Amino acid sequence: KKEGNAIPRNIIIAIIAVCVFAVIILAITTEITILEGILLIVGVYLTAYLSGMLTGQTGINPMEVFGILVLLGISAVMSPSLAAAFSIAGVVAVACGLTGDVMNDLKSGSMIGTRPRYQIIAEGIGGIIGAVVAAFALIVLHASMGFGTAELPAPQAAAVAAMAGGLDNPIAFAIGVAAGLLLFLLRVPSATFGLGVYLPTYISSAMAFGAVIMAIVKKAMKNKEKADNGAALISSGLLGGEGITGVIIAIFSMF
């Protein structure tokens, strides 16, 4: 490697110090043991890499799936409590989610010429504020609708909850892992396929319907770049609008 590509020693020391601090904090504030915390940090490192790669390749970040995988890996060699299991899955999911968001933001910043240094600072501030706001939103949604209900089915949370108690059918899981590896080697987006399998039909069918509409629009328009930009704006508005509206409805339903 060239000298310019090497990671400075002080950065490596800082990363190790942060990891050690994280393990200690997890051991103090949760039921995760020191050894489980070390395995968790290793799992976060590996899955964060995969999360960034999949986000770049497909635009989809299956962060809760990575949480389940790390949880299963730790459960294979340790016996975490139920609370520790949920904590492990939550830490991995949040880390992978933040990784995917940062990758998208850095790509967007690169396209418009923003300095990465300022973006990282903004990401740090946004991460802290976002954690507080997200916690408030979850409390409101749980109090007004509840998770796992018809109003808020929360399929991702249900998948994590199902795995926290152990695998009911290890053979089926092994088949899924093997199929995922095969599809990945064949350069087929296995993560997208997996999402379609376990998400409720009305969600996956809506995704497929949106993809069909987008394909028709792109074929009809001559300017493909303009079609992509317009689709990104419309989809962002749909996602943001639904999320904001849902939280507002949940707040009003509490009174």
PDB file of C-alpha atoms in Angstrom:
ATOM      1  CA  LYS A   1       0.000   0.000   0.000  1.00  0.00           C
ATOM      2  CA  LYS A   2       1.031   3.567  -0.499  1.00  0.00           C
ATOM      3  CA  GLU A   3       2.005   5.542   2.558  1.00  0.00           C
ATOM      4  CA  GLY A   4      -0.876   7.948   1.968  1.00  0.00           C
ATOM      5  CA  ASN A   5      -3.423   5.135   2.234  1.00  0.00           C
ATOM      6  CA  ALA A   6      -2.246   3.939   5.646  1.00  0.00           C
ATOM      7  CA  ILE A   7      -4.466   4.714   8.632  1.00  0.00           C
ATOM      8  CA  PRO A   8      -2.637   6.983  11.111  1.00  0.00           C
ATOM      9  CA  ARG A   9      -1.641   5.284  14.343  1.00  0.00           C
ATOM     10  CA  ASN A  10      -3.477   7.816  16.496  1.00  0.00           C
ATOM     11  CA  ILE A  11      -6.706   7.059  14.627  1.00  0.00           C
ATOM     12  CA  ILE A  12      -6.264   3.336  15.248  1.00  0.00           C
ATOM     13  CA  ILE A  13      -5.636   3.960  18.950  1.00  0.00           C
ATOM     14  CA  ALA A  14      -8.713   6.188  19.134  1.00  0.00           C
ATOM     15  CA  ILE A  15     -10.880   3.533  17.470  1.00  0.00           C
ATOM     16  CA  ILE A  16      -9.648   0.854  19.884  1.00  0.00           C
ATOM     17  CA  ALA A  17     -10.297   3.161  22.833  1.00  0.00           C
ATOM     18  CA  VAL A  18     -13.834   3.867  21.641  1.00  0.00           C
ATOM     19  CA  CYS A  19     -14.497   0.139  21.211  1.00  0.00           C
ATOM     20  CA  VAL A  20     -13.229  -0.625  24.722  1.00  0.00           C
ATOM     21  CA  PHE A  21     -15.337   2.209  26.118  1.00  0.00           C
ATOM     22  CA  ALA A  22     -18.384   0.897  24.252  1.00  0.00           C
ATOM     23  CA  VAL A  23     -17.917  -2.606  25.681  1.00  0.00           C
ATOM     24  CA  ILE A  24     -17.640  -1.206  29.212  1.00  0.00           C
ATOM     25  CA  ILE A  25     -20.735   0.988  28.808  1.00  0.00           C
ATOM     26  CA  LEU A  26     -22.738  -1.925  27.406  1.00  0.00           C
ATOM     27  CA  ALA A  27     -21.676  -4.135  30.305  1.00  0.00           C
ATOM     28  CA  ILE A  28     -22.713  -1.468  32.825  1.00  0.00           C
ATOM     29  CA  THR A  29     -25.995  -0.321  31.296  1.00  0.00           C
ATOM     30  CA  THR A  30     -27.297  -3.589  29.810  1.00  0.00           C
ATOM     31  CA  GLU A  31     -27.198  -7.301  30.538  1.00  0.00           C
ATOM     32  CA  ILE A  32     -24.533  -7.824  27.866  1.00  0.00           C
ATOM     33  CA  THR A  33     -21.407  -9.375  29.383  1.00  0.00           C
ATOM     34  CA  ILE A  34     -17.865  -8.265  28.583  1.00  0.00           C
ATOM     35  CA  LEU A  35     -17.228 -11.234  26.284  1.00  0.00           C
ATOM     36  CA  GLU A  36     -20.570 -10.776  24.552  1.00  0.00           C
ATOM     37  CA  GLY A  37     -19.716  -7.102  24.136  1.00  0.00           C
ATOM     38  CA  ILE A  38     -16.401  -7.938  22.473  1.00  0.00           C
ATOM     39  CA  LEU A  39     -18.122 -10.331  20.074  1.00  0.00           C
ATOM     40  CA  LEU A  40     -20.752  -7.662  19.456  1.00  0.00           C
ATOM     41  CA  ILE A  41     -18.121  -5.086  18.462  1.00  0.00           C
ATOM     42  CA  VAL A  42     -16.587  -7.578  16.021  1.00  0.00           C
ATOM     43  CA  GLY A  43     -20.031  -8.298  14.601  1.00  0.00           C
ATOM     44  CA  VAL A  44     -20.781  -4.593  14.251  1.00  0.00           C
ATOM     45  CA  TYR A  45     -17.542  -4.073  12.325  1.00  0.00           C
ATOM     46  CA  LEU A  46     -18.321  -6.865   9.871  1.00  0.00           C
ATOM     47  CA  THR A  47     -21.990  -6.054   9.378  1.00  0.00           C
ATOM     48  CA  ALA A  48     -21.373  -2.319   9.060  1.00  0.00           C
ATOM     49  CA  TYR A  49     -19.063  -3.090   6.141  1.00  0.00           C
ATOM     50  CA  LEU A  50     -21.740  -5.261   4.537  1.00  0.00           C
ATOM     51  CA  SER A  51     -24.365  -2.638   5.249  1.00  0.00           C
ATOM     52  CA  GLY A  52     -22.415   0.037   3.425  1.00  0.00           C
ATOM     53  CA  MET A  53     -21.800  -2.311   0.504  1.00  0.00           C
ATOM     54  CA  LEU A  54     -25.442  -3.375   0.171  1.00  0.00           C
ATOM     55  CA  THR A  55     -26.669   0.186   0.508  1.00  0.00           C
ATOM     56  CA  GLY A  56     -24.401   1.190  -2.342  1.00  0.00           C
ATOM     57  CA  GLN A  57     -25.392  -1.764  -4.514  1.00  0.00           C
ATOM     58  CA  THR A  58     -29.147  -1.902  -3.947  1.00  0.00           C
ATOM     59  CA  GLY A  59     -30.153   1.231  -2.059  1.00  0.00           C
ATOM     60  CA  ILE A  60     -31.630  -1.051   0.625  1.00  0.00           C
ATOM     61  CA  ASN A  61     -30.113  -1.439   4.073  1.00  0.00           C
ATOM     62  CA  PRO A  62     -31.362  -4.629   5.795  1.00  0.00           C
ATOM     63  CA  MET A  63     -30.059  -3.504   9.165  1.00  0.00           C
ATOM     64  CA  GLU A  64     -32.447  -5.620  11.226  1.00  0.00           C
ATOM     65  CA  VAL A  65     -31.316  -8.706   9.312  1.00  0.00           C
ATOM     66  CA  PHE A  66     -27.732  -7.979  10.304  1.00  0.00           C
ATOM     67  CA  GLY A  67     -28.889  -7.596  13.892  1.00  0.00           C
ATOM     68  CA  ILE A  68     -30.424 -11.050  13.725  1.00  0.00           C
ATOM     69  CA  LEU A  69     -27.287 -12.561  12.161  1.00  0.00           C
ATOM     70  CA  VAL A  70     -24.975 -11.166  14.835  1.00  0.00           C
ATOM     71  CA  LEU A  71     -27.414 -12.240  17.541  1.00  0.00           C
ATOM     72  CA  LEU A  72     -27.472 -15.780  16.161  1.00  0.00           C
ATOM     73  CA  GLY A  73     -23.688 -15.836  15.901  1.00  0.00           C
ATOM     74  CA  ILE A  74     -23.226 -14.753  19.514  1.00  0.00           C
ATOM     75  CA  SER A  75     -25.964 -17.127  20.668  1.00  0.00           C
ATOM     76  CA  ALA A  76     -24.088 -19.992  19.019  1.00  0.00           C
ATOM     77  CA  VAL A  77     -21.125 -19.572  21.384  1.00  0.00           C
ATOM     78  CA  MET A  78     -22.713 -17.757  24.333  1.00  0.00           C
ATOM     79  CA  SER A  79     -26.053 -17.761  26.125  1.00  0.00           C
ATOM     80  CA  PRO A  80     -27.207 -14.134  26.289  1.00  0.00           C
ATOM     81  CA  SER A  81     -30.280 -13.314  28.318  1.00  0.00           C
ATOM     82  CA  LEU A  82     -33.443 -12.203  26.545  1.00  0.00           C
ATOM     83  CA  ALA A  83     -32.782  -8.554  27.390  1.00  0.00           C
ATOM     84  CA  ALA A  84     -29.179  -8.877  26.215  1.00  0.00           C
ATOM     85  CA  ALA A  85     -30.356 -10.496  22.989  1.00  0.00           C
ATOM     86  CA  PHE A  86     -32.597  -7.552  22.170  1.00  0.00           C
ATOM     87  CA  SER A  87     -29.798  -5.150  23.094  1.00  0.00           C
ATOM     88  CA  ILE A  88     -27.372  -6.950  20.778  1.00  0.00           C
ATOM     89  CA  ALA A  89     -29.798  -6.866  17.863  1.00  0.00           C
ATOM     90  CA  GLY A  90     -30.611  -3.223  18.544  1.00  0.00           C
ATOM     91  CA  VAL A  91     -26.978  -2.099  18.670  1.00  0.00           C
ATOM     92  CA  VAL A  92     -26.154  -3.852  15.402  1.00  0.00           C
ATOM     93  CA  ALA A  93     -29.262  -2.552  13.642  1.00  0.00           C
ATOM     94  CA  VAL A  94     -28.618   1.043  14.694  1.00  0.00           C
ATOM     95  CA  ALA A  95     -24.938   0.841  13.709  1.00  0.00           C
ATOM     96  CA  CYS A  96     -25.773  -0.615  10.304  1.00  0.00           C
ATOM     97  CA  GLY A  97     -28.567   1.876   9.769  1.00  0.00           C
ATOM     98  CA  LEU A  98     -26.256   4.778  10.528  1.00  0.00           C
ATOM     99  CA  THR A  99     -23.599   3.310   8.241  1.00  0.00           C
ATOM    100  CA  GLY A 100     -26.000   3.114   5.322  1.00  0.00           C
ATOM    101  CA  ASP A 101     -27.227   6.655   5.914  1.00  0.00           C
ATOM    102  CA  VAL A 102     -23.682   8.009   6.110  1.00  0.00           C
ATOM    103  CA  MET A 103     -22.747   6.247   2.877  1.00  0.00           C
ATOM    104  CA  ASN A 104     -25.721   7.791   1.106  1.00  0.00           C
ATOM    105  CA  ASP A 105     -24.972  11.216   2.548  1.00  0.00           C
ATOM    106  CA  LEU A 106     -21.295  11.085   1.607  1.00  0.00           C
ATOM    107  CA  LYS A 107     -22.217  10.062  -1.920  1.00  0.00           C
ATOM    108  CA  SER A 108     -24.671  12.941  -2.179  1.00  0.00           C
ATOM    109  CA  GLY A 109     -22.077  15.302  -0.749  1.00  0.00           C
ATOM    110  CA  SER A 110     -19.510  14.105  -3.256  1.00  0.00           C
ATOM    111  CA  MET A 111     -21.916  14.815  -6.102  1.00  0.00           C
ATOM    112  CA  ILE A 112     -22.452  18.412  -5.007  1.00  0.00           C
ATOM    113  CA  GLY A 113     -18.887  19.055  -3.842  1.00  0.00           C
ATOM    114  CA  THR A 114     -19.364  19.122  -0.062  1.00  0.00           C
ATOM    115  CA  ARG A 115     -16.310  18.553   2.141  1.00  0.00           C
ATOM    116  CA  PRO A 116     -16.527  15.161   3.929  1.00  0.00           C
ATOM    117  CA  ARG A 117     -15.124  16.656   7.151  1.00  0.00           C
ATOM    118  CA  TYR A 118     -18.116  18.929   7.577  1.00  0.00           C
ATOM    119  CA  GLN A 119     -20.481  16.124   6.665  1.00  0.00           C
ATOM    120  CA  ILE A 120     -19.056  13.850   9.360  1.00  0.00           C
ATOM    121  CA  ILE A 121     -19.501  16.601  11.958  1.00  0.00           C
ATOM    122  CA  ALA A 122     -23.088  17.102  10.835  1.00  0.00           C
ATOM    123  CA  GLU A 123     -23.688  13.342  10.938  1.00  0.00           C
ATOM    124  CA  GLY A 124     -22.467  13.227  14.533  1.00  0.00           C
ATOM    125  CA  ILE A 125     -24.773  16.046  15.596  1.00  0.00           C
ATOM    126  CA  GLY A 126     -27.666  14.530  13.691  1.00  0.00           C
ATOM    127  CA  GLY A 127     -27.038  11.127  15.229  1.00  0.00           C
ATOM    128  CA  ILE A 128     -27.303  12.486  18.772  1.00  0.00           C
ATOM    129  CA  ILE A 129     -30.402  14.577  18.076  1.00  0.00           C
ATOM    130  CA  GLY A 130     -31.934  11.782  16.018  1.00  0.00           C
ATOM    131  CA  ALA A 131     -31.529   9.297  18.861  1.00  0.00           C
ATOM    132  CA  VAL A 132     -33.556  11.522  21.191  1.00  0.00           C
ATOM    133  CA  VAL A 133     -36.258  12.297  18.627  1.00  0.00           C
ATOM    134  CA  ALA A 134     -36.507   8.669  17.503  1.00  0.00           C
ATOM    135  CA  ALA A 135     -36.914   7.485  21.090  1.00  0.00           C
ATOM    136  CA  PHE A 136     -39.742   9.987  21.578  1.00  0.00           C
ATOM    137  CA  ALA A 137     -41.409   8.863  18.343  1.00  0.00           C
ATOM    138  CA  LEU A 138     -41.221   5.206  19.393  1.00  0.00           C
ATOM    139  CA  ILE A 139     -42.764   5.987  22.776  1.00  0.00           C
ATOM    140  CA  VAL A 140     -45.615   7.858  21.095  1.00  0.00           C
ATOM    141  CA  LEU A 141     -46.249   5.105  18.550  1.00  0.00           C
ATOM    142  CA  HIS A 142     -46.177   2.388  21.198  1.00  0.00           C
ATOM    143  CA  ALA A 143     -48.546   4.295  23.471  1.00  0.00           C
ATOM    144  CA  SER A 144     -51.059   5.068  20.728  1.00  0.00           C
ATOM    145  CA  MET A 145     -50.965   2.032  18.440  1.00  0.00           C
ATOM    146  CA  GLY A 146     -48.735  -0.610  19.974  1.00  0.00           C
ATOM    147  CA  PHE A 147     -46.255  -2.701  18.040  1.00  0.00           C
ATOM    148  CA  GLY A 148     -47.320  -5.877  16.290  1.00  0.00           C
ATOM    149  CA  THR A 149     -50.898  -4.669  15.879  1.00  0.00           C
ATOM    150  CA  ALA A 150     -52.954  -4.242  12.719  1.00  0.00           C
ATOM    151  CA  GLU A 151     -52.237  -0.497  12.749  1.00  0.00           C
ATOM    152  CA  LEU A 152     -48.503  -0.991  13.245  1.00  0.00           C
ATOM    153  CA  PRO A 153     -47.489  -4.567  12.337  1.00  0.00           C
ATOM    154  CA  ALA A 154     -43.728  -3.850  12.646  1.00  0.00           C
ATOM    155  CA  PRO A 155     -42.577  -6.925  10.674  1.00  0.00           C
ATOM    156  CA  GLN A 156     -38.903  -6.184  11.231  1.00  0.00           C
ATOM    157  CA  ALA A 157     -39.353  -6.024  14.989  1.00  0.00           C
ATOM    158  CA  ALA A 158     -41.359  -9.241  14.852  1.00  0.00           C
ATOM    159  CA  ALA A 159     -38.504 -10.962  13.027  1.00  0.00           C
ATOM    160  CA  VAL A 160     -35.988  -9.866  15.658  1.00  0.00           C
ATOM    161  CA  ALA A 161     -38.322 -10.931  18.466  1.00  0.00           C
ATOM    162  CA  ALA A 162     -38.756 -14.344  16.880  1.00  0.00           C
ATOM    163  CA  MET A 163     -35.000 -14.845  16.664  1.00  0.00           C
ATOM    164  CA  ALA A 164     -34.263 -13.581  20.174  1.00  0.00           C
ATOM    165  CA  GLY A 165     -35.640 -16.745  21.708  1.00  0.00           C
ATOM    166  CA  GLY A 166     -33.638 -19.006  19.385  1.00  0.00           C
ATOM    167  CA  LEU A 167     -34.213 -20.726  16.058  1.00  0.00           C
ATOM    168  CA  ASP A 168     -37.371 -22.814  15.852  1.00  0.00           C
ATOM    169  CA  ASN A 169     -36.283 -24.316  12.533  1.00  0.00           C
ATOM    170  CA  PRO A 170     -32.490 -24.292  12.068  1.00  0.00           C
ATOM    171  CA  ILE A 171     -32.770 -26.251   8.811  1.00  0.00           C
ATOM    172  CA  ALA A 172     -34.937 -23.578   7.199  1.00  0.00           C
ATOM    173  CA  PHE A 173     -32.507 -20.907   8.362  1.00  0.00           C
ATOM    174  CA  ALA A 174     -29.544 -22.839   6.946  1.00  0.00           C
ATOM    175  CA  ILE A 175     -31.346 -23.206   3.618  1.00  0.00           C
ATOM    176  CA  GLY A 176     -31.959 -19.467   3.547  1.00  0.00           C
ATOM    177  CA  VAL A 177     -28.305 -18.708   4.298  1.00  0.00           C
ATOM    178  CA  ALA A 178     -27.138 -21.079   1.565  1.00  0.00           C
ATOM    179  CA  ALA A 179     -29.592 -19.583  -0.925  1.00  0.00           C
ATOM    180  CA  GLY A 180     -28.463 -16.081  -0.002  1.00  0.00           C
ATOM    181  CA  LEU A 181     -24.808 -16.969  -0.537  1.00  0.00           C
ATOM    182  CA  LEU A 182     -25.596 -18.560  -3.891  1.00  0.00           C
ATOM    183  CA  LEU A 183     -27.613 -15.572  -5.073  1.00  0.00           C
ATOM    184  CA  PHE A 184     -24.845 -13.226  -3.953  1.00  0.00           C
ATOM    185  CA  LEU A 185     -22.259 -15.180  -5.935  1.00  0.00           C
ATOM    186  CA  LEU A 186     -24.575 -15.026  -8.948  1.00  0.00           C
ATOM    187  CA  ARG A 187     -24.785 -11.245  -8.448  1.00  0.00           C
ATOM    188  CA  VAL A 188     -28.499 -11.421  -7.702  1.00  0.00           C
ATOM    189  CA  PRO A 189     -29.646  -8.946  -4.997  1.00  0.00           C
ATOM    190  CA  SER A 190     -30.469 -11.586  -2.405  1.00  0.00           C
ATOM    191  CA  ALA A 191     -31.161  -8.987   0.289  1.00  0.00           C
ATOM    192  CA  THR A 192     -33.951  -7.479  -1.788  1.00  0.00           C
ATOM    193  CA  PHE A 193     -35.371 -10.939  -2.452  1.00  0.00           C
ATOM    194  CA  GLY A 194     -35.261 -11.742   1.253  1.00  0.00           C
ATOM    195  CA  LEU A 195     -37.131  -8.567   2.135  1.00  0.00           C
ATOM    196  CA  GLY A 196     -39.882  -9.545  -0.268  1.00  0.00           C
ATOM    197  CA  VAL A 197     -40.147 -12.956   1.384  1.00  0.00           C
ATOM    198  CA  TYR A 198     -40.639 -11.886   4.989  1.00  0.00           C
ATOM    199  CA  LEU A 199     -42.396  -8.535   4.613  1.00  0.00           C
ATOM    200  CA  PRO A 200     -46.215  -8.586   4.642  1.00  0.00           C
ATOM    201  CA  THR A 201     -47.752  -9.053   1.210  1.00  0.00           C
ATOM    202  CA  TYR A 202     -49.339  -5.622   1.082  1.00  0.00           C
ATOM    203  CA  ILE A 203     -45.941  -4.002   1.654  1.00  0.00           C
ATOM    204  CA  SER A 204     -43.934  -6.114  -0.792  1.00  0.00           C
ATOM    205  CA  SER A 205     -46.666  -5.867  -3.430  1.00  0.00           C
ATOM    206  CA  ALA A 206     -46.718  -2.084  -3.054  1.00  0.00           C
ATOM    207  CA  MET A 207     -42.945  -2.043  -3.581  1.00  0.00           C
ATOM    208  CA  ALA A 208     -43.321  -4.162  -6.709  1.00  0.00           C
ATOM    209  CA  PHE A 209     -46.121  -1.910  -7.965  1.00  0.00           C
ATOM    210  CA  GLY A 210     -43.924   1.155  -7.494  1.00  0.00           C
ATOM    211  CA  ALA A 211     -41.073  -0.523  -9.365  1.00  0.00           C
ATOM    212  CA  VAL A 212     -43.371  -1.351 -12.287  1.00  0.00           C
ATOM    213  CA  ILE A 213     -44.619   2.240 -12.470  1.00  0.00           C
ATOM    214  CA  MET A 214     -41.051   3.526 -12.406  1.00  0.00           C
ATOM    215  CA  ALA A 215     -40.020   1.141 -15.183  1.00  0.00           C
ATOM    216  CA  ILE A 216     -42.909   2.326 -17.360  1.00  0.00           C
ATOM    217  CA  VAL A 217     -42.127   5.999 -16.718  1.00  0.00           C
ATOM    218  CA  LYS A 218     -38.426   5.555 -17.486  1.00  0.00           C
ATOM    219  CA  LYS A 219     -39.238   3.750 -20.695  1.00  0.00           C
ATOM    220  CA  ALA A 220     -41.641   6.493 -21.767  1.00  0.00           C
ATOM    221  CA  MET A 221     -39.265   9.364 -20.960  1.00  0.00           C
ATOM    222  CA  LYS A 222     -36.307  10.115 -23.180  1.00  0.00           C
ATOM    223  CA  ASN A 223     -34.259  11.774 -20.456  1.00  0.00           C
ATOM    224  CA  LYS A 224     -33.413   8.880 -18.129  1.00  0.00           C
ATOM    225  CA  GLU A 225     -31.436  11.043 -15.710  1.00  0.00           C
ATOM    226  CA  LYS A 226     -34.365  13.410 -15.274  1.00  0.00           C
ATOM    227  CA  ALA A 227     -36.642  10.439 -14.656  1.00  0.00           C
ATOM    228  CA  ASP A 228     -34.317   9.083 -11.962  1.00  0.00           C
ATOM    229  CA  ASN A 229     -34.052  12.457 -10.236  1.00  0.00           C
ATOM    230  CA  GLY A 230     -37.805  12.952 -10.320  1.00  0.00           C
ATOM    231  CA  ALA A 231     -38.426   9.468  -8.967  1.00  0.00           C
ATOM    232  CA  ALA A 232     -35.981  10.060  -6.115  1.00  0.00           C
ATOM    233  CA  LEU A 233     -37.754  13.271  -5.131  1.00  0.00           C
ATOM    234  CA  ILE A 234     -41.214  11.713  -5.317  1.00  0.00           C
ATOM    235  CA  SER A 235     -40.189   8.618  -3.351  1.00  0.00           C
ATOM    236  CA  SER A 236     -38.470  10.741  -0.701  1.00  0.00           C
ATOM    237  CA  GLY A 237     -41.636  12.786  -0.347  1.00  0.00           C
ATOM    238  CA  LEU A 238     -43.769   9.667  -0.029  1.00  0.00           C
ATOM    239  CA  LEU A 239     -41.528   8.153   2.638  1.00  0.00           C
ATOM    240  CA  GLY A 240     -41.139  11.348   4.611  1.00  0.00           C
ATOM    241  CA  GLY A 241     -44.787  12.308   4.293  1.00  0.00           C
ATOM    242  CA  GLU A 242     -46.034   8.944   5.503  1.00  0.00           C
ATOM    243  CA  GLY A 243     -43.645   8.916   8.452  1.00  0.00           C
ATOM    244  CA  ILE A 244     -44.478  12.447   9.588  1.00  0.00           C
ATOM    245  CA  THR A 245     -48.207  11.897   9.125  1.00  0.00           C
ATOM    246  CA  GLY A 246     -48.085   8.656  11.092  1.00  0.00           C
ATOM    247  CA  VAL A 247     -46.342  10.289  14.043  1.00  0.00           C
ATOM    248  CA  ILE A 248     -48.771  13.239  14.018  1.00  0.00           C
ATOM    249  CA  ILE A 249     -51.757  10.883  13.986  1.00  0.00           C
ATOM    250  CA  ALA A 250     -50.213   8.874  16.820  1.00  0.00           C
ATOM    251  CA  ILE A 251     -49.702  12.017  18.925  1.00  0.00           C
ATOM    252  CA  PHE A 252     -53.312  13.157  18.458  1.00  0.00           C
ATOM    253  CA  SER A 253     -54.647   9.675  19.178  1.00  0.00           C
ATOM    254  CA  MET A 254     -53.054   9.800  22.630  1.00  0.00           C
ATOM    255  CA  PHE A 255     -55.442  12.563  23.713  1.00  0.00           C
TER     256      PHE A 255
END
